[in-house]
């Protein structure tokens, strides 16, 4: 099960990269996956699907085959398109905030190195404020993350090592940042999983882990749908009950907050797909949430979040700019020109 979790965590990393990189087509629902998800899966069907995923990890097919081969490579195409709107109503005034975020990143890993390229576009406005407009090109190799920032009439190009980014994240209380070195990624994906209680790949270990996953999702109010007509596609629908459970588990400091929140729309669908040969194909999320939160004297908040995020298998190439050598290395976050028009 350790191998399965390693791959899922690696996928989460690439989703995180999408948050800092761009290209969603306007109006396209990029987080939704096509498939027949009309019937909720039984526990047995879901267990069989999870077993298939774990077997793909154990057999080293999930990332395209033998990673020890000299010509092995695997690519990821990540994208994000989110719209966020918030209206804050107080006793004296009403204010609004609107933010649009588009992001995309392509990352290719092979036994010679790692290369990634993408960009981020962020625009927004707020009551009585001028517009905000970011356009950032992002690139990476094994050692550096490169930033090409265009802010109005200003441009700044700089680079930061992964160790520097990890220190910045630690100082901000965000935890560590995974360094996307080839060796580390391959090691995680190819982990033998020998620490399973039932032995490597044993049925007893798989059954115990999968039963625990299924029980936890059911307790959290999630529903699972499966389309296995062509490979494997899994849809996991998260419910409002899941949010209530999370809020209830936050502790006494936030006791009663669930009573302050109401939803007029709630959709959070998570998708996973792999081919019939057990090769990763896609993981994505489709989001549409409208909620209201009444905080008494602190005002009321109407919040709408919609859009999607995806990570897909990518069989193309990544071309890095020729001038990366001219990017100035920074050991801390530099002072950036104002993005406000």
Tab-separated table of C-alpha atoms in Angstrom, residues 1-234:
chain	number	residue	atom	x	y	z
A	1	UNK	CA	0.000	0.000	0.000
A	2	UNK	CA	2.986	2.272	0.536
A	3	UNK	CA	3.638	2.277	-3.209
A	4	UNK	CA	0.048	3.217	-3.988
A	5	UNK	CA	0.219	6.129	-1.563
A	6	UNK	CA	3.554	7.245	-3.054
A	7	UNK	CA	2.031	7.484	-6.511
A	8	UNK	CA	-1.044	9.281	-5.185
A	9	UNK	CA	1.228	11.756	-3.386
A	10	UNK	CA	3.252	12.282	-6.565
A	11	UNK	CA	0.016	13.005	-8.412
A	12	UNK	CA	-0.892	15.536	-5.716
A	13	UNK	CA	2.455	17.246	-6.350
A	14	UNK	CA	1.632	17.674	-10.023
A	15	UNK	CA	-1.811	19.044	-9.132
A	16	UNK	CA	-0.019	21.518	-6.881
A	17	UNK	CA	2.228	22.499	-9.774
A	18	UNK	CA	-0.907	23.288	-11.732
A	19	UNK	CA	-1.816	25.852	-9.110
A	20	UNK	CA	1.365	27.772	-9.954
A	21	UNK	CA	1.349	27.411	-13.734
A	22	UNK	CA	-1.671	27.836	-17.380
A	23	UNK	CA	-3.934	27.393	-20.167
A	24	UNK	CA	-7.586	26.427	-19.593
A	25	UNK	CA	-9.861	27.213	-22.508
A	26	UNK	CA	-12.452	29.818	-21.593
A	27	UNK	CA	-15.626	28.104	-20.382
A	28	UNK	CA	-14.264	24.576	-20.749
A	29	UNK	CA	-15.029	22.219	-17.878
A	30	UNK	CA	-11.485	20.921	-17.629
A	31	UNK	CA	-11.976	18.928	-14.422
A	32	UNK	CA	-14.772	16.659	-15.648
A	33	UNK	CA	-14.075	13.243	-17.144
A	34	UNK	CA	-16.294	11.605	-19.742
A	35	UNK	CA	-17.663	8.191	-18.847
A	36	UNK	CA	-20.678	6.202	-17.749
A	37	UNK	CA	-21.046	7.103	-14.077
A	38	UNK	CA	-24.799	6.541	-13.863
A	39	UNK	CA	-24.771	3.762	-11.243
A	40	UNK	CA	-23.133	3.867	-7.824
A	41	UNK	CA	-20.503	1.160	-7.432
A	42	UNK	CA	-20.864	-1.604	-4.864
A	43	UNK	CA	-18.181	-2.119	-2.224
A	44	UNK	CA	-17.012	-5.176	-4.147
A	45	UNK	CA	-16.689	-3.223	-7.413
A	46	UNK	CA	-14.783	-0.430	-5.710
A	47	UNK	CA	-12.495	-2.946	-3.991
A	48	UNK	CA	-11.763	-4.553	-7.359
A	49	UNK	CA	-10.951	-1.140	-8.864
A	50	UNK	CA	-8.574	-0.239	-6.034
A	51	UNK	CA	-6.939	-3.634	-6.316
A	52	UNK	CA	-6.365	-3.017	-10.036
A	53	UNK	CA	-4.689	0.301	-9.259
A	54	UNK	CA	-2.444	-1.243	-6.620
A	55	UNK	CA	-1.495	-4.094	-8.945
A	56	UNK	CA	-0.567	-1.546	-11.618
A	57	UNK	CA	1.721	0.147	-9.109
A	58	UNK	CA	3.269	-3.129	-7.954
A	59	UNK	CA	3.831	-4.300	-11.536
A	60	UNK	CA	5.458	-0.965	-12.474
A	61	UNK	CA	3.001	-0.261	-15.288
A	62	UNK	CA	1.393	2.816	-13.696
A	63	UNK	CA	4.073	5.172	-15.064
A	64	UNK	CA	4.532	3.503	-18.400
A	65	UNK	CA	6.650	0.449	-17.739
A	66	UNK	CA	10.216	-0.349	-16.747
A	67	UNK	CA	11.638	2.814	-15.188
A	68	UNK	CA	15.100	1.252	-15.155
A	69	UNK	CA	15.126	1.169	-18.951
A	70	UNK	CA	17.453	3.701	-20.562
A	71	UNK	CA	14.714	4.986	-22.871
A	72	UNK	CA	11.981	5.227	-20.202
A	73	UNK	CA	10.161	8.537	-19.826
A	74	UNK	CA	6.781	9.738	-18.614
A	75	UNK	CA	5.073	13.086	-18.877
A	76	UNK	CA	2.317	14.960	-17.087
A	77	UNK	CA	0.073	17.749	-18.377
A	78	UNK	CA	-1.533	19.699	-15.530
A	79	UNK	CA	-4.084	22.490	-15.794
A	80	UNK	CA	-6.372	24.592	-13.674
A	81	UNK	CA	-9.232	26.984	-14.352
A	82	UNK	CA	-10.931	28.523	-11.312
A	83	UNK	CA	-13.337	31.398	-10.757
A	84	UNK	CA	-13.765	32.781	-7.241
A	85	UNK	CA	-16.381	35.372	-6.282
A	86	UNK	CA	-17.104	36.694	-2.798
A	87	UNK	CA	-19.549	39.298	-1.518
A	88	UNK	CA	-19.076	40.603	2.013
A	89	UNK	CA	-22.066	42.359	3.550
A	90	UNK	CA	-21.692	44.386	6.724
A	91	UNK	CA	-23.773	46.919	8.588
A	92	UNK	CA	-22.282	49.856	6.680
A	93	UNK	CA	-21.287	48.560	3.245
A	94	UNK	CA	-21.113	45.698	0.780
A	95	UNK	CA	-17.875	44.710	-0.950
A	96	UNK	CA	-17.125	42.221	-3.701
A	97	UNK	CA	-14.021	40.308	-4.767
A	98	UNK	CA	-13.624	38.495	-8.096
A	99	UNK	CA	-10.604	36.363	-9.010
A	100	UNK	CA	-9.947	34.305	-12.151
A	101	UNK	CA	-7.036	31.850	-12.171
A	102	UNK	CA	-5.850	29.892	-15.200
A	103	UNK	CA	-2.855	27.609	-14.955
A	104	UNK	CA	-1.111	24.862	-16.884
A	105	UNK	CA	2.135	22.913	-16.654
A	106	UNK	CA	3.826	20.168	-18.625
A	107	UNK	CA	6.426	18.032	-16.881
A	108	UNK	CA	8.520	15.247	-18.420
A	109	UNK	CA	10.631	12.862	-16.324
A	110	UNK	CA	13.193	10.439	-17.715
A	111	UNK	CA	16.422	8.831	-16.639
A	112	UNK	CA	18.402	11.803	-17.943
A	113	UNK	CA	16.602	14.496	-15.969
A	114	UNK	CA	13.423	16.475	-15.357
A	115	UNK	CA	12.009	19.395	-17.345
A	116	UNK	CA	8.831	21.391	-16.867
A	117	UNK	CA	7.253	24.441	-18.461
A	118	UNK	CA	4.019	26.363	-18.051
A	119	UNK	CA	2.501	29.630	-16.982
A	120	UNK	CA	0.020	31.232	-14.643
A	121	UNK	CA	-2.528	33.938	-15.354
A	122	UNK	CA	-4.264	35.659	-12.456
A	123	UNK	CA	-6.724	38.517	-12.806
A	124	UNK	CA	-9.103	40.062	-10.325
A	125	UNK	CA	-10.856	43.076	-8.966
A	126	UNK	CA	-12.467	44.268	-5.754
A	127	UNK	CA	-14.815	47.055	-4.743
A	128	UNK	CA	-13.068	50.440	-4.842
A	129	UNK	CA	-9.816	48.776	-5.963
A	130	UNK	CA	-8.001	48.804	-9.285
A	131	UNK	CA	-7.634	45.586	-11.239
A	132	UNK	CA	-4.981	42.986	-10.482
A	133	UNK	CA	-3.221	41.324	-13.400
A	134	UNK	CA	-0.424	38.718	-13.180
A	135	UNK	CA	1.183	36.780	-16.029
A	136	UNK	CA	3.965	34.427	-14.947
A	137	UNK	CA	5.988	31.994	-17.023
A	138	UNK	CA	7.321	29.044	-15.009
A	139	UNK	CA	9.992	26.481	-15.845
A	140	UNK	CA	11.967	23.880	-13.965
A	141	UNK	CA	14.858	21.482	-14.228
A	142	UNK	CA	16.319	19.208	-11.568
A	143	UNK	CA	18.018	22.070	-9.707
A	144	UNK	CA	15.947	25.229	-10.208
A	145	UNK	CA	12.474	26.669	-10.538
A	146	UNK	CA	12.502	29.621	-12.955
A	147	UNK	CA	10.109	32.594	-12.851
A	148	UNK	CA	9.438	34.953	-15.756
A	149	UNK	CA	7.053	37.554	-14.326
A	150	UNK	CA	5.289	40.145	-16.441
A	151	UNK	CA	3.517	42.670	-14.246
A	152	UNK	CA	2.012	45.533	-16.224
A	153	UNK	CA	4.996	47.263	-17.857
A	154	UNK	CA	7.605	45.533	-15.673
A	155	UNK	CA	9.368	42.219	-16.184
A	156	UNK	CA	11.458	40.194	-13.757
A	157	UNK	CA	13.311	36.939	-14.376
A	158	UNK	CA	14.761	34.974	-11.495
A	159	UNK	CA	15.404	31.417	-10.329
A	160	UNK	CA	15.363	29.615	-6.983
A	161	UNK	CA	16.754	26.222	-6.007
A	162	UNK	CA	14.344	23.618	-4.695
A	163	UNK	CA	16.186	23.745	-1.376
A	164	UNK	CA	15.498	27.488	-1.160
A	165	UNK	CA	11.821	26.965	-1.963
A	166	UNK	CA	11.646	24.275	0.717
A	167	UNK	CA	13.109	26.648	3.307
A	168	UNK	CA	10.644	29.368	2.330
A	169	UNK	CA	7.752	26.928	2.653
A	170	UNK	CA	9.008	25.754	6.044
A	171	UNK	CA	9.341	29.314	7.335
A	172	UNK	CA	5.793	30.032	6.191
A	173	UNK	CA	4.543	26.995	8.075
A	174	UNK	CA	3.584	25.130	4.913
A	175	UNK	CA	5.716	22.075	5.471
A	176	UNK	CA	8.388	20.773	3.162
A	177	UNK	CA	8.464	21.042	-0.620
A	178	UNK	CA	9.181	17.894	-2.610
A	179	UNK	CA	12.194	18.288	-4.878
A	180	UNK	CA	11.273	16.889	-8.320
A	181	UNK	CA	14.614	15.189	-8.917
A	182	UNK	CA	14.508	12.165	-11.177
A	183	UNK	CA	16.042	9.834	-8.631
A	184	UNK	CA	13.587	10.785	-5.875
A	185	UNK	CA	10.523	10.493	-8.111
A	186	UNK	CA	11.587	7.137	-9.499
A	187	UNK	CA	12.411	5.846	-6.038
A	188	UNK	CA	8.936	6.731	-4.740
A	189	UNK	CA	7.131	5.281	-7.745
A	190	UNK	CA	9.178	2.071	-7.786
A	191	UNK	CA	9.077	1.387	-4.042
A	192	UNK	CA	8.660	-2.341	-3.526
A	193	UNK	CA	6.180	-1.954	-0.678
A	194	UNK	CA	7.938	-4.646	1.323
A	195	UNK	CA	6.722	-3.067	4.563
A	196	UNK	CA	3.137	-4.256	4.005
A	197	UNK	CA	2.017	-6.313	6.959
A	198	UNK	CA	1.055	-9.255	4.785
A	199	UNK	CA	4.231	-9.159	2.713
A	200	UNK	CA	4.900	-7.625	-0.664
A	201	UNK	CA	1.704	-7.485	-2.704
A	202	UNK	CA	-0.055	-10.056	-0.530
A	203	UNK	CA	-3.824	-10.385	-0.796
A	204	UNK	CA	-4.244	-9.989	2.960
A	205	UNK	CA	-2.427	-6.645	2.984
A	206	UNK	CA	-4.384	-5.395	-0.025
A	207	UNK	CA	-7.719	-6.470	1.423
A	208	UNK	CA	-7.082	-4.812	4.791
A	209	UNK	CA	-5.944	-1.521	3.266
A	210	UNK	CA	-8.737	-1.367	0.723
A	211	UNK	CA	-11.424	-2.260	3.261
A	212	UNK	CA	-10.176	0.612	5.424
A	213	UNK	CA	-10.314	3.052	2.498
A	214	UNK	CA	-13.849	2.016	1.563
A	215	UNK	CA	-15.090	2.252	5.153
A	216	UNK	CA	-13.556	5.701	5.570
A	217	UNK	CA	-15.103	7.065	2.374
A	218	UNK	CA	-18.528	5.710	3.263
A	219	UNK	CA	-18.307	7.231	6.726
A	220	UNK	CA	-17.415	10.576	5.119
A	221	UNK	CA	-20.524	10.471	2.925
A	222	UNK	CA	-18.695	9.938	-0.391
A	223	UNK	CA	-20.163	8.047	-3.338
A	224	UNK	CA	-18.181	6.068	-5.916
A	225	UNK	CA	-18.998	5.412	-9.569
A	226	UNK	CA	-16.967	3.197	-11.918
A	227	UNK	CA	-16.756	2.868	-15.693
A	228	UNK	CA	-14.590	-0.108	-16.694
A	229	UNK	CA	-15.739	-0.383	-20.297
A	230	UNK	CA	-12.376	0.892	-21.577
A	231	UNK	CA	-9.655	0.714	-18.976
A	232	UNK	CA	-10.670	2.031	-15.566
A	233	UNK	CA	-12.401	5.298	-14.719
A	234	UNK	CA	-13.438	6.122	-11.155
